[in-house]
mmCIF file of C-alpha atoms and ligand atoms in Angstrom:
data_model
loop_
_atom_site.group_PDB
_atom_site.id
_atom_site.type_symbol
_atom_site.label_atom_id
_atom_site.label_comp_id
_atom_site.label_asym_id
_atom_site.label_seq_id
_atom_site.Cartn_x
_atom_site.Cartn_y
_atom_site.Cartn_z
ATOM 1 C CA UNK M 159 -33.793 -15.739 -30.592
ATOM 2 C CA UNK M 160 -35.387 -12.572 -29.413
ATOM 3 C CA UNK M 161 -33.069 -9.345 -28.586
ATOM 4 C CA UNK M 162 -35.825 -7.241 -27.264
ATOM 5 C CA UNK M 163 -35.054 -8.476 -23.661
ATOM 6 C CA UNK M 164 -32.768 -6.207 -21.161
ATOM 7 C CA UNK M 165 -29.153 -7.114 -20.819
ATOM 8 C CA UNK M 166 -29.677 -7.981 -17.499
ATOM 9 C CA UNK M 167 -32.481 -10.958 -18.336
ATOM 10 C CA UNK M 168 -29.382 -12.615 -20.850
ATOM 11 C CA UNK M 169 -28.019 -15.742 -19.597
ATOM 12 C CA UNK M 170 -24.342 -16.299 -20.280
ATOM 13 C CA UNK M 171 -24.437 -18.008 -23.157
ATOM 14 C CA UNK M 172 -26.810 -16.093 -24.871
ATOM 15 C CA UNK M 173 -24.270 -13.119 -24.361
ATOM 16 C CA UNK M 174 -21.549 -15.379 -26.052
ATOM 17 C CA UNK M 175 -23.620 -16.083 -28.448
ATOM 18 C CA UNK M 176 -25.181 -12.744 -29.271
ATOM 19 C CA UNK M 177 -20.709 -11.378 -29.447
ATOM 20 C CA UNK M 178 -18.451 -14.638 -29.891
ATOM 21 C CA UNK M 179 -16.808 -13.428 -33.064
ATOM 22 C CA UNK M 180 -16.057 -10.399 -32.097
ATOM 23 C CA UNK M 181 -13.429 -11.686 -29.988
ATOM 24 C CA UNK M 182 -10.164 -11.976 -32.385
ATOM 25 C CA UNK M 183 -10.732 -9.354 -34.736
ATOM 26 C CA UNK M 184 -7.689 -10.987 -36.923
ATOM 27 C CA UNK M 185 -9.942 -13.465 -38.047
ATOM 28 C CA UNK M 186 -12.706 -10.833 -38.999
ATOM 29 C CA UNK M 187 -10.597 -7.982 -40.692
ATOM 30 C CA UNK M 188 -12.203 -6.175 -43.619
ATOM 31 C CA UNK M 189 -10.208 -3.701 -46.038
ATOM 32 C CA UNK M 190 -12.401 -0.185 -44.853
ATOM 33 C CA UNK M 191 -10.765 3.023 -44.572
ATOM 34 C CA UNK M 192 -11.831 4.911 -41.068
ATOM 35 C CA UNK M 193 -13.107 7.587 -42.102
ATOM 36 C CA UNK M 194 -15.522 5.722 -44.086
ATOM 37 C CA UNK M 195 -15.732 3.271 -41.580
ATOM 38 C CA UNK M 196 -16.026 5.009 -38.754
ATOM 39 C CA UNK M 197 -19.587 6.030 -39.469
ATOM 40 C CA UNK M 198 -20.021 2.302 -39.653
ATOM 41 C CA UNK M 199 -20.665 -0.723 -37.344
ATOM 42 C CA UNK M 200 -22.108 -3.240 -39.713
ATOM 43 C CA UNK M 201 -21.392 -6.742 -39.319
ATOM 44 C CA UNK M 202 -18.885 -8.766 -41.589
ATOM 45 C CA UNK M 203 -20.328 -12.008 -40.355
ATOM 46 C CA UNK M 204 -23.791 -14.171 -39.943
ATOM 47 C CA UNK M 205 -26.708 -12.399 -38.818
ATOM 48 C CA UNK M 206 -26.785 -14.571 -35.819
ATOM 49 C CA UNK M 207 -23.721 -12.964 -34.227
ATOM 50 C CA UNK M 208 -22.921 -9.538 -33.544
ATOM 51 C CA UNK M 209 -25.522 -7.856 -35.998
ATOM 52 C CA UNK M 210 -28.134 -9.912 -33.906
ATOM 53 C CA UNK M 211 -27.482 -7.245 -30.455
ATOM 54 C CA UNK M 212 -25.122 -4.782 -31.693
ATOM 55 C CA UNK M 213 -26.589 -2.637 -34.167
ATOM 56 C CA UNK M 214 -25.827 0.744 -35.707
ATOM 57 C CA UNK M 215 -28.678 2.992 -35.417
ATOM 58 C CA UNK M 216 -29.031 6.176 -37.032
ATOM 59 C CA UNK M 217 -29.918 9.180 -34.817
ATOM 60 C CA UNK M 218 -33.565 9.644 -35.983
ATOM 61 C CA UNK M 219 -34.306 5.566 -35.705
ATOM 62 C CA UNK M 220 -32.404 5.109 -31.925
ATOM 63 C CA UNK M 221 -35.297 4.525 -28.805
ATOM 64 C CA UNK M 222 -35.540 8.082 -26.814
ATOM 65 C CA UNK M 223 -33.809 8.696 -24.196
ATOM 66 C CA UNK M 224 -35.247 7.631 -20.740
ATOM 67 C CA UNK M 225 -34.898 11.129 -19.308
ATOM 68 C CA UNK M 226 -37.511 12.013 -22.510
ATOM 69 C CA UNK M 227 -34.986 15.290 -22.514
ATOM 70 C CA UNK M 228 -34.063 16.059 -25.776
ATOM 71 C CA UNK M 229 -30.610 14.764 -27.426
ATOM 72 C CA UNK M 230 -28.093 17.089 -28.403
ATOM 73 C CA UNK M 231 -27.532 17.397 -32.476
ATOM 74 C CA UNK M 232 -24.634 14.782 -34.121
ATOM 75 C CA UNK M 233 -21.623 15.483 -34.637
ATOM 76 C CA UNK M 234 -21.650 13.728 -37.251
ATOM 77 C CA UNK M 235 -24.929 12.802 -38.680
ATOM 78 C CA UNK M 236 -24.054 9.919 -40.874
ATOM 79 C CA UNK M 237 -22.160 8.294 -37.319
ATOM 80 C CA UNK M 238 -24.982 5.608 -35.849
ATOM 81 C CA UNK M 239 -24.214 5.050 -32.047
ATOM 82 C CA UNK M 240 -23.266 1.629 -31.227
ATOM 83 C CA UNK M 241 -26.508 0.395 -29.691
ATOM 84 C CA UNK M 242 -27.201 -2.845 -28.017
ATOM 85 C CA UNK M 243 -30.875 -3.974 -29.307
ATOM 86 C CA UNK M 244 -31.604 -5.473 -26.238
ATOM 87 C CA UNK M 245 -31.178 -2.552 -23.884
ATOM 88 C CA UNK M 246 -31.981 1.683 -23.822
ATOM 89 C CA UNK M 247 -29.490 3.794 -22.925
ATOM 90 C CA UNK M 248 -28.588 4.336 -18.694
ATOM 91 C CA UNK M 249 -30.978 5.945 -17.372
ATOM 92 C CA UNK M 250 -30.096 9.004 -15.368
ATOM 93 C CA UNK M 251 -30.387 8.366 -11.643
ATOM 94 C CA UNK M 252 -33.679 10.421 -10.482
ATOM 95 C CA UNK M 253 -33.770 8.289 -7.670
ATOM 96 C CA UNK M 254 -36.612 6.282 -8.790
ATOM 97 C CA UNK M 255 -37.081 2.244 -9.544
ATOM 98 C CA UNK M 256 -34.481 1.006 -11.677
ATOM 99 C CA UNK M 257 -35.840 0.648 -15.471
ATOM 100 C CA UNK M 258 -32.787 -2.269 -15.082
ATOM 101 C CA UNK M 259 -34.338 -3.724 -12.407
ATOM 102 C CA UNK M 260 -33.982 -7.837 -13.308
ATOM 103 C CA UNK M 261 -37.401 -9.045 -14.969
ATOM 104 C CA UNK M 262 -36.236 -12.896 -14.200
ATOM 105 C CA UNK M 263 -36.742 -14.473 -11.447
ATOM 106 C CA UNK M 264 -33.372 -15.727 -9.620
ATOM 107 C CA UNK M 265 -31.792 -19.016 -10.814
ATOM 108 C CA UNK M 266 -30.567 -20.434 -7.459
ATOM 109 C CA UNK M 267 -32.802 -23.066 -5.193
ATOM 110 C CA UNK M 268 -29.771 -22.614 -2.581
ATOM 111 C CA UNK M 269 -32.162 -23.214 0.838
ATOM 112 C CA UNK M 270 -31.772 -19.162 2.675
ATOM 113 C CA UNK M 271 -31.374 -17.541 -0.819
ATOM 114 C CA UNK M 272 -35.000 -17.480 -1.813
ATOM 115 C CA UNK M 273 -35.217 -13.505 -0.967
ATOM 116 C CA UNK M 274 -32.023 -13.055 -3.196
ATOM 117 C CA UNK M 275 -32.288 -11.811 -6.252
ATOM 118 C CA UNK M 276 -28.781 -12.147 -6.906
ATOM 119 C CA UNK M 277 -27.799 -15.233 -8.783
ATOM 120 C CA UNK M 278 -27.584 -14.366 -12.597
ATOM 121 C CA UNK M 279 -23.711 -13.709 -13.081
ATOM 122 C CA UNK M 280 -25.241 -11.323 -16.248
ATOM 123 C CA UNK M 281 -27.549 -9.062 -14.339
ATOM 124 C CA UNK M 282 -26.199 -5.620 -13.935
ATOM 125 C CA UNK M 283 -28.839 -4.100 -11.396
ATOM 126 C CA UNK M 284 -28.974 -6.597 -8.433
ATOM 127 C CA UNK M 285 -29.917 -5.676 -4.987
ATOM 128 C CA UNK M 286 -29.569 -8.376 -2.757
ATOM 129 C CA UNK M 287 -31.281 -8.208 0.933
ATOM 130 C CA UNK M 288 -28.097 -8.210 2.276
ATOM 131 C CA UNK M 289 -25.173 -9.867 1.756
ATOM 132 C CA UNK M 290 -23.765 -9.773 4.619
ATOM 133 C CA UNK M 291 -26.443 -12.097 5.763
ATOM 134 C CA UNK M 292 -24.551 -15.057 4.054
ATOM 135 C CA UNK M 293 -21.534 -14.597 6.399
ATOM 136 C CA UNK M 294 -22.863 -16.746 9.398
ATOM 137 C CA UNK M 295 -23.497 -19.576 6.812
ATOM 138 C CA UNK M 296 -20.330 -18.851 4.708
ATOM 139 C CA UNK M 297 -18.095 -19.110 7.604
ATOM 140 C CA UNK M 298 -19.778 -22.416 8.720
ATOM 141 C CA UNK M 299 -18.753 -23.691 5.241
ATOM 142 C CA UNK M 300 -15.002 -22.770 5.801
ATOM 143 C CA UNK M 301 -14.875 -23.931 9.469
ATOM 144 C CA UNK M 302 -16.318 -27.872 7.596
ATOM 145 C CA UNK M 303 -12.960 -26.849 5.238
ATOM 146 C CA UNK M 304 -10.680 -26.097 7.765
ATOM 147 C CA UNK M 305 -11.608 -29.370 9.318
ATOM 148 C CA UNK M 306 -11.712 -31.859 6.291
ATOM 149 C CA UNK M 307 -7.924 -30.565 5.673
ATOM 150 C CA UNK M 308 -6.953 -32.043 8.933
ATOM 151 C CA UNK M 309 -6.735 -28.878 10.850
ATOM 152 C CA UNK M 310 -8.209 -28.112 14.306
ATOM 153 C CA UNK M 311 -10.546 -25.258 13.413
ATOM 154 C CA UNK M 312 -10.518 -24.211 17.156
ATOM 155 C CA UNK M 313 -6.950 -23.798 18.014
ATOM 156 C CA UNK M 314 -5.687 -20.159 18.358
ATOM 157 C CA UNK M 315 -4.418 -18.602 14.711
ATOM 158 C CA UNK M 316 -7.552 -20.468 12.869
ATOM 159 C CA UNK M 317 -10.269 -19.309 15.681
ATOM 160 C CA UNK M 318 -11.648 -16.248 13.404
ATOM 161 C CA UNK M 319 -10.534 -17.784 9.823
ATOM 162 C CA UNK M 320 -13.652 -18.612 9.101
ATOM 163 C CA UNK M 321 -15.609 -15.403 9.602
ATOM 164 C CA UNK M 322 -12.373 -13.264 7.998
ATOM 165 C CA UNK M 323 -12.359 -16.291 4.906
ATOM 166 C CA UNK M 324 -16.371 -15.485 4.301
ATOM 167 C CA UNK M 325 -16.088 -11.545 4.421
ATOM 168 C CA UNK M 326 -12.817 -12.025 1.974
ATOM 169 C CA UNK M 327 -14.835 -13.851 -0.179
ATOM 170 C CA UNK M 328 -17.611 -11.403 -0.394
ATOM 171 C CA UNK M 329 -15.276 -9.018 -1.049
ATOM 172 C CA UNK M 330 -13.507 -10.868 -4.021
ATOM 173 C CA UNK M 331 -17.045 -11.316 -5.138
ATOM 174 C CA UNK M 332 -18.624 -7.454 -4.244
ATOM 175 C CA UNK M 333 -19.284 -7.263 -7.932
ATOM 176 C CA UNK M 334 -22.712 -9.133 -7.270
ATOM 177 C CA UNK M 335 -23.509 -6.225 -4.921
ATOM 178 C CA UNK M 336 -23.387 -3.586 -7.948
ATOM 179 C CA UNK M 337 -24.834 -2.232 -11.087
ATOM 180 C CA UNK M 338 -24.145 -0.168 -13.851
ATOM 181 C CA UNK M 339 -26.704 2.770 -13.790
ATOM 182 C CA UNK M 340 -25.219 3.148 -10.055
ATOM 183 C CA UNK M 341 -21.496 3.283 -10.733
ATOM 184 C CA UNK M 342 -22.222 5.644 -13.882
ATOM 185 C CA UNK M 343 -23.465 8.081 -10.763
ATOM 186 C CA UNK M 344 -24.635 10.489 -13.895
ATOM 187 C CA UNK M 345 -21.090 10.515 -15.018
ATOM 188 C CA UNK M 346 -22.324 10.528 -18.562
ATOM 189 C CA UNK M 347 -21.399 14.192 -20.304
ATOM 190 C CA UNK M 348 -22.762 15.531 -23.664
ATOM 191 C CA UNK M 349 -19.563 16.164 -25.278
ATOM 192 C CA UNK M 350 -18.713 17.169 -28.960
ATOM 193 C CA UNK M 351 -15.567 14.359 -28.619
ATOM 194 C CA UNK M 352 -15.516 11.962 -31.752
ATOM 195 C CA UNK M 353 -11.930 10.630 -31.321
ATOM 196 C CA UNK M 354 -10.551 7.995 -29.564
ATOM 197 C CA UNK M 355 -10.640 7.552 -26.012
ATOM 198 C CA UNK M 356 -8.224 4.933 -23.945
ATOM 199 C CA UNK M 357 -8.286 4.689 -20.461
ATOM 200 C CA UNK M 358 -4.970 1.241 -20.418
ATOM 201 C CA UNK M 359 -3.498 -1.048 -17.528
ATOM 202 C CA UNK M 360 -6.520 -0.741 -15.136
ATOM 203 C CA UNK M 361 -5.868 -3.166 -12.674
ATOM 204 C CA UNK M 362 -8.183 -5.952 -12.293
ATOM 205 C CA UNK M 363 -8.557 -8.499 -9.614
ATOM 206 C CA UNK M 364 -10.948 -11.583 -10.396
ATOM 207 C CA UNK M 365 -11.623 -15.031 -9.039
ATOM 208 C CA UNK M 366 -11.745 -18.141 -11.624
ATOM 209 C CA UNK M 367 -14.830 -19.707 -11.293
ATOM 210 C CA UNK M 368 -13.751 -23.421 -12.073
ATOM 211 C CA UNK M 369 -10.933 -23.071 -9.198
ATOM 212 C CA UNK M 370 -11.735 -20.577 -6.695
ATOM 213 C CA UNK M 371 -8.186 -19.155 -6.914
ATOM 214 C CA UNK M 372 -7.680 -15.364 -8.053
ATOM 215 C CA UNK M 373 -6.639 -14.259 -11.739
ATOM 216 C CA UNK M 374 -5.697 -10.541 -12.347
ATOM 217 C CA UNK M 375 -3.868 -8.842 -14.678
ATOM 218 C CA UNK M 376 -5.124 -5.111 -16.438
ATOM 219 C CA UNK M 377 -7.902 -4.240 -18.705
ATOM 220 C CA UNK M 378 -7.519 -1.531 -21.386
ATOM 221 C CA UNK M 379 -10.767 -0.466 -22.712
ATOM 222 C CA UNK M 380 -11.126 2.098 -25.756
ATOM 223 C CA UNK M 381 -13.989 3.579 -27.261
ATOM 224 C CA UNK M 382 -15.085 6.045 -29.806
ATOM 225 C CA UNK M 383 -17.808 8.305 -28.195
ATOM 226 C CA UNK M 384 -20.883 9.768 -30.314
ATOM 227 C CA UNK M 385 -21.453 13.025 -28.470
ATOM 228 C CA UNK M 386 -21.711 11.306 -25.191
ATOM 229 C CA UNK M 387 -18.334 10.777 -22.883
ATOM 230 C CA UNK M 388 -17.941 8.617 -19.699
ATOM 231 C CA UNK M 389 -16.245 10.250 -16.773
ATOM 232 C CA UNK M 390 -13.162 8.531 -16.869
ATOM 233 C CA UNK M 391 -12.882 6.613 -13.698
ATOM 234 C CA UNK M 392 -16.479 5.151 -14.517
ATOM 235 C CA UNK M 393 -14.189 3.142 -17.160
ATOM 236 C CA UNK M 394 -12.317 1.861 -14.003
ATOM 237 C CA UNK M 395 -15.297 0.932 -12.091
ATOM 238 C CA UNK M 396 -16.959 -0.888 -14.695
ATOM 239 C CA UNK M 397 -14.202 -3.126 -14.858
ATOM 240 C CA UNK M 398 -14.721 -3.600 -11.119
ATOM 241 C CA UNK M 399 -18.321 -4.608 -11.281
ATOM 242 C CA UNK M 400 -17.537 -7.495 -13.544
ATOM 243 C CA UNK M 401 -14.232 -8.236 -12.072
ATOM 244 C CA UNK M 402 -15.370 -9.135 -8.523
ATOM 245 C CA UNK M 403 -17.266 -12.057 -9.113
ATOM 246 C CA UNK M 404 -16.597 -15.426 -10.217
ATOM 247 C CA UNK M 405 -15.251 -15.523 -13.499
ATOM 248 C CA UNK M 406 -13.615 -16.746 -16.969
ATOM 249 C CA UNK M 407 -11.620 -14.188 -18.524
ATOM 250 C CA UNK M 408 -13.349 -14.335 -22.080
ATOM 251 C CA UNK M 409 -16.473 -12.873 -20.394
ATOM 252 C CA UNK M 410 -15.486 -10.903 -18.203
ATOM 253 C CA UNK M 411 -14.010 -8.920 -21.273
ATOM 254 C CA UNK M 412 -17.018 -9.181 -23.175
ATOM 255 C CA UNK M 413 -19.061 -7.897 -20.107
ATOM 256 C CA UNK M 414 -17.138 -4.666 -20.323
ATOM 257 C CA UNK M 415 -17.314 -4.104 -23.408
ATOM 258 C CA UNK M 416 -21.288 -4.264 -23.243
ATOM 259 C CA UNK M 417 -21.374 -2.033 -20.414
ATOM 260 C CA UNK M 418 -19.382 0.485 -21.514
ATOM 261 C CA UNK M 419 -21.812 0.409 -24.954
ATOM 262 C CA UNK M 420 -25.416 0.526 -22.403
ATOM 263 C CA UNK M 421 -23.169 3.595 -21.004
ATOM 264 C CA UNK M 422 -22.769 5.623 -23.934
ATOM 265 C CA UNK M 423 -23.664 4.284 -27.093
ATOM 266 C CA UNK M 424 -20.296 4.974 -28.391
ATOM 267 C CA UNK M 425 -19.677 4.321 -32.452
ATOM 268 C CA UNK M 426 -17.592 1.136 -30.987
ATOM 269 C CA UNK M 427 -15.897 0.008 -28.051
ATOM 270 C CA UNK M 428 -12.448 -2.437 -27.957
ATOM 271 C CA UNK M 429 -11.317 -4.028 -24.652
ATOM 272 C CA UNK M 430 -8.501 -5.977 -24.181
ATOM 273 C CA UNK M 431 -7.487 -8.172 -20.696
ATOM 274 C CA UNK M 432 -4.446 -9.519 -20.141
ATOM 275 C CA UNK M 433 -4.335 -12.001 -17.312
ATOM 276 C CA UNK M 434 -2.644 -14.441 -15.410
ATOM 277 C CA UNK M 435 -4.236 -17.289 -13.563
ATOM 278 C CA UNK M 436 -3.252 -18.578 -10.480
ATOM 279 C CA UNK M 437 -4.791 -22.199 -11.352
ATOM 280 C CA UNK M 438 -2.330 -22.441 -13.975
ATOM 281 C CA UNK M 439 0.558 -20.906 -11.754
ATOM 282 C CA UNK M 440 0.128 -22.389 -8.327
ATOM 283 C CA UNK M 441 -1.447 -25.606 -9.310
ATOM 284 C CA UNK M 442 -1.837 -27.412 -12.273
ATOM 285 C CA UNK M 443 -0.033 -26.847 -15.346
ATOM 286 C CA UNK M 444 2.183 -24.611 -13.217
ATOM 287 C CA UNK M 445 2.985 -22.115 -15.816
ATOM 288 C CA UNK M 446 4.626 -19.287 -13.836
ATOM 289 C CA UNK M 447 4.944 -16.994 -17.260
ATOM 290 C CA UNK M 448 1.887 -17.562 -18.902
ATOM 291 C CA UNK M 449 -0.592 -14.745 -19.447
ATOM 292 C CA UNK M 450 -3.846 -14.956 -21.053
ATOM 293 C CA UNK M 451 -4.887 -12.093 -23.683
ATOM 294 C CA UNK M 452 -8.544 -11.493 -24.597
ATOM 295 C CA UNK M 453 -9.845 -8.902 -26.271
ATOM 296 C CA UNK M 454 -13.334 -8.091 -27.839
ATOM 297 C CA UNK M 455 -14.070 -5.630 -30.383
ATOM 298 C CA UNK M 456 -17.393 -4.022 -30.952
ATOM 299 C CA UNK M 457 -18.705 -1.602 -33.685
ATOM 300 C CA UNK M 458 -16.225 0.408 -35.568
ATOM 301 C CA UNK M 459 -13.197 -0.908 -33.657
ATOM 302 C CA UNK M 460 -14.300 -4.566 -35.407
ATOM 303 C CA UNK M 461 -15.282 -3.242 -38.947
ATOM 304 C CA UNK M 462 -11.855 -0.923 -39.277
ATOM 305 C CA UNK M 463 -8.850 -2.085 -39.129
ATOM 306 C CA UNK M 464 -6.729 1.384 -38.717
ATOM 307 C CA UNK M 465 -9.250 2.060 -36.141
ATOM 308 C CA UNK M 466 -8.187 -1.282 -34.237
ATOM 309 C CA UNK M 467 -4.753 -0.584 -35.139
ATOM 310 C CA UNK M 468 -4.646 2.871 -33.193
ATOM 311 C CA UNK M 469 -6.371 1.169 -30.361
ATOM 312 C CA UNK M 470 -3.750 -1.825 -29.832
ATOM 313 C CA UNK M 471 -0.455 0.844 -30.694
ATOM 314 C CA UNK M 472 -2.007 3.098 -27.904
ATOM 315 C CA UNK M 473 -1.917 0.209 -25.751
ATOM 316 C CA UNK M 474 0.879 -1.449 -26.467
ATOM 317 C CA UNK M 475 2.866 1.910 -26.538
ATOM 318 C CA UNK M 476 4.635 2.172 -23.005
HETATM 319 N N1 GTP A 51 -11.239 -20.428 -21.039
HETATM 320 C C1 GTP A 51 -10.916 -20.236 -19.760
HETATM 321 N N2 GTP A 51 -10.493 -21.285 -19.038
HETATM 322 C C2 GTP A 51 -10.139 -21.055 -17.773
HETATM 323 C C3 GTP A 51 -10.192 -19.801 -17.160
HETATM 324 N N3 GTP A 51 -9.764 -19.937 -15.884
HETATM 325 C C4 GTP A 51 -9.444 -21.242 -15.737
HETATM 326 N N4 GTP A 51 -9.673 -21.922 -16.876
HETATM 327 C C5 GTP A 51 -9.473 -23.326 -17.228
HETATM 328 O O1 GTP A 51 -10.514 -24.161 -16.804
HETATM 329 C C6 GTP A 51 -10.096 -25.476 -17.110
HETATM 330 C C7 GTP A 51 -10.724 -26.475 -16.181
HETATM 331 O O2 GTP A 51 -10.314 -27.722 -16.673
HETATM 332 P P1 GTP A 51 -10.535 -29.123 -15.900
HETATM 333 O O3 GTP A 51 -9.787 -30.168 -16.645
HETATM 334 O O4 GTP A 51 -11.994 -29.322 -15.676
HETATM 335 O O5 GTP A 51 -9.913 -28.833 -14.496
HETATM 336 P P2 GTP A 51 -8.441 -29.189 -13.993
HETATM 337 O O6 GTP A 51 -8.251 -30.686 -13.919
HETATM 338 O O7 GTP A 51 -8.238 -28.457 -12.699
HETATM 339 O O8 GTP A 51 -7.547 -28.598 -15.154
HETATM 340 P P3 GTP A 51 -6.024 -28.140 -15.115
HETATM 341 O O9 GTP A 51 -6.015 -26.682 -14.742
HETATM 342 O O10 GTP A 51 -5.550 -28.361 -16.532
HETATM 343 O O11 GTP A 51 -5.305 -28.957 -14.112
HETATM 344 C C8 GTP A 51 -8.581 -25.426 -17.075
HETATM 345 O O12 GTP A 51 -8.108 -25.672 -18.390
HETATM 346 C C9 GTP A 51 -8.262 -23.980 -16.660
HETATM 347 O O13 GTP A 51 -7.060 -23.505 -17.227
HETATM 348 C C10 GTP A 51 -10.666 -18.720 -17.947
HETATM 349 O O14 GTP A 51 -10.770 -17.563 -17.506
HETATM 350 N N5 GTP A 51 -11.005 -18.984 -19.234
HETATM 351 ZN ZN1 ZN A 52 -8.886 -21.671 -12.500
#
C-alpha cells in the first residue's frame, strides 16, 4: 500500500488499517521507561500497521514546513515528532487554495450531488456548493416518512416537520461542512511545552451510521507536544468535525487522534471516547447502562506504558 497520499484521499478502511492496533494498548504494552521512551514512537507490531503511517521522524529528516518559514530549534533533539507519512503539517491559513484540498473525485452517484465534493466520510477539507441546497430534497424524503408511518403529513403539528427534520439533520451532520486547517484558525503556537497536555469530558454528540439514532458521550484527548501547542479549544472543535457526521465510535476516535497529529506533530497523541448509543438503549438490545469505551493510542502514548498510565489517571481522576 502506498502512504504518500493525503489523509484526506484515505478511504475508511485504509485508515483502520494503516492504526487498528493501536486501539487497546493492553494488548500492545512494552516494558520502556518514559524518559527513554518518550523520545520514541517506534512500532511494537508488523510493519503493516501503525509504523506503515505513523512514523517518528527526526527533526533534520521531517518534510518543511508549508509556510517554508524556518522551524524553531528542539527541545529536545533526540524527540522525533509524531508524523503521519501520508500528510505535511497544517498549513497556515494565507488565504490561498487549500494544499488539503481532496485529490479524489467524490464517491457518491446520488442524482443532484454531482457538484458535491462531499461524500468521503475521511476527507478533512470539503467544501460543498452548498448544503443547504439538499434541504428541499431532504425534506421531501421525510414528508415520504411521515407518510409510510401512517401519519397525515399535512395536518397541523407535522406541516413544517419535514423542512425542521432536514435542517436537524444537517446539523447533526455539519461535520461534512468542515475541515481541519479551518478550525485550527492558526491556533498552532511555537511553544517550548514537552509535557503532557489533557484537555477530558469534551462533550460529543454523534449519529450512528447503521441506525440513524444519536450516540454521545465525552472524548478526552491527550497529547505530548514537540515545540508546537494547539490552542486549547481547537482540541474541542476537532472533536466536533468528526463528531457531526455519521458515525461508529471506533473511528470517530481514531479520526481525532489523526487530526490532532496533522495539527501538531506531537511526540504522541491518546484519545479515549466513552459513549452510549441510543440503538442499544431505545431499541434493540435495550441496554439503558451500557457505555462503549474506545480509545486509540498513537506514538509515545502506545510505546510507554507510564506515559499511558499518566494519561488514563488524569482522566479517570475526578
Ligand atoms: N462497532 C460498532 N458498532 C456499532 C456502533 N453503533 C452501532 N453499532 C452496532 O451496529 C450493529 C448493527 O447490527 P445489525 O445486526 O446489522 O443491526 P440490528 O439488527 O439493528 O442489530 P441490534 O442493534 O443488535 O438490534 C449493532 O450491533 C449495533 O450495536 C459503533 O459505533 N461501533
Ligand atoms: Zn446504531
Amino acid at each position: 500500500m502506498s502512504f504518500t497520499r493525503q489523509l484526506s484521499e484515505m478511504s475508511a478502511s485504509e485508515l483502520n488499517d494503516a492504526i487498528d492496533d493501536t486501539n487497546f494498548p493492553q494488548a500492545h504494552i512494552i516494558s520502556r521507561g518514559r524518559n527513554n521512551s518518550v523520545c520514541s514512537t517506534s512500532s511494537t507490531s508488523g510493519t503493516s500497521s501503525l509504523a506503515d503511517r505513523v512514523v517518528a521522524q527526526p527533526e533534520e529528516t521531517q518534510p518543511p514546513s508549508s509556510t517554508g518559514s524556518e522551524e524553531p530549534a528542539p527541545i529536545n533533539p533526540n524527540r522525533p515528532r509524531l508524523i503521519l507519512k501520508s500528510s505535511t503539517s497544517i498549513p497556515e491559513n494565507d488565504g490561498t487554495q487549500s494544499s488539503l484540498t481532496p485529490q479524489t473525485p467524490r464517491t457518491s452517484t446520488t442524482p443532484g450531488h454531482e457538484n458535491c465534493t462531499f461524500h468521503h466520510d475521511l476527507e478533512l477539507d470539503h467544501k460543498p456548493p452548498t448544503r443547504e441546497a439538499l434541504l428541499p430534497d431532504m425534506a421531501r424524503s421525510y414528508r415520504l416518512l411521515l407518510g409510510g408511518l401512517g401519519e397525515n403529513p399535512d395536518r397541523q403539528g407535522l406541516i413544517k416537520t419535514p423542512e425542521r427534520a432536514a435542517k436537524a439533520m444537517l446539523y447533526f451532520t455539519k461535520g461534512y461542512d468542515q475541515n481541519l486547517e479551518d478550525v485550527l484558525n492558526g491556533a498552532v503556537f511555537d511553544e517550548d511545552h514537552d509535557e503532557m497536555v489533557v484537555v477530558k469530558d469534551i462533550e460529543m454528540f454523534s449519529m450512528c451510521e447503521h441506525h440513524l439514532v444519536p450516540f454521545y458521550g465525552k472524548v478526552s484527548i491527550g497529547y505530548l507536544p514537540c515545540n508546537k501547542i494547539l490552542g486549547l479549544s481547537k482540541l474541542a472543535r476537532i472533536v466536533e468535525i468528526f463528531s457531526r457526521r455519521l458515525q461508529v465510535q471506533e473511528r470517530l476516535t481514531k479520526q481525532i487522534a489523526v487530526a490532532v497529529t496533522q495539527a501538531v506533530q506531537p511526540a504522541g497523541v491518546a484519545v479515549v471516547v466513552e459513549g452510549v448509543h441510543m440503538c442499544m438503549v431505545m431499541r434493540g438490545v435495550q441496554k439503558i447502562n451500557s457505555k462503549t469505551v474506545t480509545s486509540t493510542m498513537l506514538g509515545v502514548f502506545r510505546d510507554d506504558p507510564k506515559t499511558r498510565e499518566e494519561f488514563l489517571n488524569l482522566v479517570n481522576s475526578k
